Coordinates of C-alpha atoms and ligand atoms in Angstrom, one line a residue:
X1 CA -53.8 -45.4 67.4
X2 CA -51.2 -42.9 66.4
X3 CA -47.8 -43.9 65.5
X4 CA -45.3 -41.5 64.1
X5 CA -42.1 -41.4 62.6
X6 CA -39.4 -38.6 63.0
X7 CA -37.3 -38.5 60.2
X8 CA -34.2 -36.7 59.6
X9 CA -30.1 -35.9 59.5
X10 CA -28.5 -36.0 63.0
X11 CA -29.3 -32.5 64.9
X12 CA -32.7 -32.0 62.7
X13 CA -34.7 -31.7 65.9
X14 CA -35.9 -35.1 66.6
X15 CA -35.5 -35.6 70.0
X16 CA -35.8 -32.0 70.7
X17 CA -39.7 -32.7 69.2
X18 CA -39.8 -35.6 70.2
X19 CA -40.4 -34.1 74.0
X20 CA -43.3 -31.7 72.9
X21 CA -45.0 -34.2 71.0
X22 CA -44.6 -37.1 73.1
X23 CA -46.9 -35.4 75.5
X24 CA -49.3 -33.3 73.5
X25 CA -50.5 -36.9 71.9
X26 CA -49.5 -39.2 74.8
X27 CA -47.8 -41.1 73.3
X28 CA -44.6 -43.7 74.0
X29 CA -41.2 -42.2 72.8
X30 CA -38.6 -44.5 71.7
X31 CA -35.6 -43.2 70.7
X32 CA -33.0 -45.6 69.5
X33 CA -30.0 -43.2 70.4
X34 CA -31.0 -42.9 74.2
X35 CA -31.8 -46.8 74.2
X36 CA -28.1 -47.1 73.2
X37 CA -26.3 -43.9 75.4
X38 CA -28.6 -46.1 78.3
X39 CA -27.2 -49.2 77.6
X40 CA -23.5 -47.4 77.0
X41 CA -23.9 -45.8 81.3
X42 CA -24.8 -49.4 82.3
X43 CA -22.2 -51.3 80.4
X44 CA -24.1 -53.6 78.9
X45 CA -22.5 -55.4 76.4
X46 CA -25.2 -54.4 73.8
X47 CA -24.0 -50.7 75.2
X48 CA -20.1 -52.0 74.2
X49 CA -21.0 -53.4 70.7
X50 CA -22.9 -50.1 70.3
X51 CA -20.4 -47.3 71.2
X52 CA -17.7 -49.0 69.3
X53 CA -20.3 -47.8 66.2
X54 CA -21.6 -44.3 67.6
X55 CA -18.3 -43.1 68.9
X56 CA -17.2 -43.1 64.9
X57 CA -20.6 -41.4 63.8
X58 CA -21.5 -45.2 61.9
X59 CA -25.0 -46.9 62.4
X60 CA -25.1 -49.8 64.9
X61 CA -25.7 -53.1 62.6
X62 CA -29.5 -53.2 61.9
X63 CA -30.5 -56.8 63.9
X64 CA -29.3 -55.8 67.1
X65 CA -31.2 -52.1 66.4
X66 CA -34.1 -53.9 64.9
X67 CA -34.2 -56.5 68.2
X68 CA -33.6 -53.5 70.8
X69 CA -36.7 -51.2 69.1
X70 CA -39.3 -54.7 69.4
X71 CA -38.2 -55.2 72.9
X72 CA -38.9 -51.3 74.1
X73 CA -42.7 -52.0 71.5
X74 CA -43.7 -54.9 73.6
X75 CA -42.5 -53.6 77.1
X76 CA -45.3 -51.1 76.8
X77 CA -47.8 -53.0 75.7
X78 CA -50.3 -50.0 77.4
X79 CA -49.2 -47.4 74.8
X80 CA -51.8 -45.6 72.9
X81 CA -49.5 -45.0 70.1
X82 CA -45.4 -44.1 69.9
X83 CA -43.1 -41.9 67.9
X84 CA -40.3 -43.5 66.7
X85 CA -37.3 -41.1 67.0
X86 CA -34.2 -42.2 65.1
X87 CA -36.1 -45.7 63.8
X88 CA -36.1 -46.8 61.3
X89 CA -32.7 -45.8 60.1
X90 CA -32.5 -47.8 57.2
X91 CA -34.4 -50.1 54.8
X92 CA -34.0 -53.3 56.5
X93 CA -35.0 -51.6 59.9
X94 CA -38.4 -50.0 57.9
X95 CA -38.9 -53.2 56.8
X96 CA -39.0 -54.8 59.7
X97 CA -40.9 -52.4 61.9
X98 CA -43.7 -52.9 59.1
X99 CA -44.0 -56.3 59.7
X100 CA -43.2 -56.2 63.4
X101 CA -46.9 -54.0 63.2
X102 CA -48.3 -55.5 61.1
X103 CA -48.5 -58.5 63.3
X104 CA -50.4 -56.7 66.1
X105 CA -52.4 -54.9 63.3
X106 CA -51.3 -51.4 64.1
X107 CA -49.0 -49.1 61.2
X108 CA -47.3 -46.1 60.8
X109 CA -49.5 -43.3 60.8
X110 CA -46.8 -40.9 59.4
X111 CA -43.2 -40.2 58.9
X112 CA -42.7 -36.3 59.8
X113 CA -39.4 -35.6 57.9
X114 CA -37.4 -32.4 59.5
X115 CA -35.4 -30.3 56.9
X116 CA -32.1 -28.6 57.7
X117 CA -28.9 -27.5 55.9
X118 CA -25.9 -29.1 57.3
X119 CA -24.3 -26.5 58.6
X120 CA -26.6 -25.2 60.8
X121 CA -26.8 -29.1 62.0
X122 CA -23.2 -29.1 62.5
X123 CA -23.4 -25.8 64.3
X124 CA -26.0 -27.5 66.9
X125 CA -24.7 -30.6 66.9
X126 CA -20.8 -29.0 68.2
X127 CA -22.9 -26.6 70.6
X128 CA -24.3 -29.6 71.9
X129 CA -21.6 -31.9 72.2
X130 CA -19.7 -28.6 74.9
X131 CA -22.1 -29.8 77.0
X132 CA -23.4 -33.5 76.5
X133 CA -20.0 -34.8 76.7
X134 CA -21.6 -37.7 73.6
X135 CA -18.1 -38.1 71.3
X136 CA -20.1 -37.9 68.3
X137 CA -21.0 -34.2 68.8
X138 CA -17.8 -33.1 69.5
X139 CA -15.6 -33.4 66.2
X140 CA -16.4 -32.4 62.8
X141 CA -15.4 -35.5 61.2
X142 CA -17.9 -37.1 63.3
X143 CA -20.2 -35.5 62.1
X144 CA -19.9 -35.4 58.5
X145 CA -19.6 -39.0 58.9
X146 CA -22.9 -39.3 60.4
X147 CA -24.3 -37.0 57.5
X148 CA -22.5 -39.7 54.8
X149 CA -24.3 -42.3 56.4
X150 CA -27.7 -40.5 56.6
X151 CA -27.2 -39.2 53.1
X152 CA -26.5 -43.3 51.9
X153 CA -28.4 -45.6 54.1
X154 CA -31.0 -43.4 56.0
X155 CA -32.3 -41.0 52.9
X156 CA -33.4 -43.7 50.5
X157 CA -36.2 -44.9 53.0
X158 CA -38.1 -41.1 51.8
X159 CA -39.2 -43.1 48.6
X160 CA -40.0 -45.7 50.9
X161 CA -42.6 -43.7 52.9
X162 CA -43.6 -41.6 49.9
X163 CA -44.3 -45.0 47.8
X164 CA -46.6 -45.2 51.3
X165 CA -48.3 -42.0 50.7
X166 CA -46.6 -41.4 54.6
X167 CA -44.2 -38.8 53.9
X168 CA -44.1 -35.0 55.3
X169 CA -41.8 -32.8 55.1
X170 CA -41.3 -30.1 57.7
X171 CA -38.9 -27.3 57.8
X172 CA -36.9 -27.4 60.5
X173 CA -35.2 -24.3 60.5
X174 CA -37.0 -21.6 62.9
X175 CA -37.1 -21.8 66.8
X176 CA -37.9 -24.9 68.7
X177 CA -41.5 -23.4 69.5
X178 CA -42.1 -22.5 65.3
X179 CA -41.4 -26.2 64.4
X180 CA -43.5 -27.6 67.4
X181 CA -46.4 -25.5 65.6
X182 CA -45.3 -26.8 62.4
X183 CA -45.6 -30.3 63.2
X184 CA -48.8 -30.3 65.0
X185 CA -50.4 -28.5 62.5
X186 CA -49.7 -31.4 60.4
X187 CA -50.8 -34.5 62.5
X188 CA -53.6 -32.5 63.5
X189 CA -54.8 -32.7 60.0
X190 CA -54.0 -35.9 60.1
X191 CA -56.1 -36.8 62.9
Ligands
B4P1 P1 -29.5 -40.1 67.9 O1 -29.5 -40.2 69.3 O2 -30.8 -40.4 67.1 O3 -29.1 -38.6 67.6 P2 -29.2 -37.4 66.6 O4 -29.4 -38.0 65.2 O5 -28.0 -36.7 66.8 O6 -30.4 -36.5 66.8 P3 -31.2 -36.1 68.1 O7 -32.6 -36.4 67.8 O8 -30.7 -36.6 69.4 O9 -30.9 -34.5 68.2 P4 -31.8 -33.3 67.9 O10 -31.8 -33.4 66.4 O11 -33.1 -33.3 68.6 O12 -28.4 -41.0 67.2 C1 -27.1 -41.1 67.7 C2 -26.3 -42.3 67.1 O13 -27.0 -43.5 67.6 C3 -26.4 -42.5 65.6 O14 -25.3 -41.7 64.9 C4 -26.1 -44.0 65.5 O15 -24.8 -44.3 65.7 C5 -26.9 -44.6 66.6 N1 -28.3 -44.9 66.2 C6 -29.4 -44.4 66.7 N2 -30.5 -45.0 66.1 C7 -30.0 -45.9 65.2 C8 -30.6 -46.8 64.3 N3 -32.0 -46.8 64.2 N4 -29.8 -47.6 63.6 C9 -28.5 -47.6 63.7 N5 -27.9 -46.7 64.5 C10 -28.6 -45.9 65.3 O16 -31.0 -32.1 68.5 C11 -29.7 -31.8 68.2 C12 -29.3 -30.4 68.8 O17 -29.9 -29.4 68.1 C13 -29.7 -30.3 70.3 O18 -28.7 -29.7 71.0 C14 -30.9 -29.4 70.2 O19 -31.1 -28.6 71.4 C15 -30.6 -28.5 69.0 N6 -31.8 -28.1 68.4 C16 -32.9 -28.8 68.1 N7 -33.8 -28.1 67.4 C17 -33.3 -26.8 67.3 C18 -33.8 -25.6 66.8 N8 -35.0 -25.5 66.2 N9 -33.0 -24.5 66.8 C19 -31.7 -24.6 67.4 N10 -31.3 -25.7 68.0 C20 -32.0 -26.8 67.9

């Protein structure tokens, strides 16, 4: 079983990827973002509790992030392995979706880390937001913001994975196609 992590700032490519990869491996995509963005269009009151975070550019409190990534695990029970897009964001998160596996005997196979300056992320992230309508493309400050908290709660969880012997780093500058050859020459070794 393959299990993946994709690691990086907001805008790196990991949902863009995330599509490619999802169905070159077959395997389940979670992304904790779209969880949220669903919940937010059904007004859900985890979708309330959650924009009142995203809208700013801050991370949604880990439990109720941590609770919402076991419930999409065990409601696909067939997978035969997932990417984990946006998850784990911090320690407490990577913590817990070790042990979460580690109870059905499965791990992380690897965490594929995309690499980008910030102001080409900025520059995708505004292009995107013209179109996506999501409020936390579509201001600067926003952004940043979302950079601060990568750069303080999301980037320690490298030594994390590297302390695993987990960690790749990819460069994620190039087209979409050049990355989506980058990272499958890497789990294909890996394989
Ligand atoms: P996410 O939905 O994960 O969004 P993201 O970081 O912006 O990245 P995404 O994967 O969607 O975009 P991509 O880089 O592919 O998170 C949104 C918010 O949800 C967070 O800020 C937080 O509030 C909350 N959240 C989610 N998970 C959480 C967690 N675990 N804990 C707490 N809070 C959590 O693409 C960006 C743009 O770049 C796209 O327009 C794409 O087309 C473009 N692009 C991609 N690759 C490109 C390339 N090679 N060249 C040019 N453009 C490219």
């Amino acid at each position: 079983m393959i299990n993946l992590v994709l690691f990086g700032k907001p805008g790196a490519g990991k949902g863009t990827q995330a599509e490619f990869l999802k169905s070159k491996y077959q395997l389940f995509h979670i992304s904790t973002g779209d969880l949220f963005r669903h919940h937010i269009s059904n007004k859900t009151e985890l979708g309330t509790l959650a924009q009142s975070y995203m809208d700013k550019g801050d991370l949604v409190p880990d439990q109720v992030t941590i609770d919402m990534l076991k419930d999409a695990v065990e409601n696909n029970p067939e997978a035969k392995g997932f990417i984990f897009d946006g998850f784990p964001r911090t320690t407490k998160q990577a913590e817990a979706l070790d042990a979460f596996l580690s109870e059905k005997s499965i791990q992380i196979s690897a965490t594929l880390a995309l690499e980008a300056d910030d102001d080409i992320l900025v520059e995708r992230l505004i292009n995107r937001g013209k179109t996506s309508g999501r409020a936390d493309d579509q201001d600067e400050d926003k952004i940043r913001n979302r950079f601060d908290e990568y750069n303080n709660k999301t980037a320690p969880l490298r030594s994390f994975y590297v302390a695993q012997g987990k960690f790749h780093s990819v460069d994620g500058i190039g087209s979409v196609d050049q990355i989506t050859q980058r990272l499958t020459a890497l789990i294909d070794g890996l394989l």
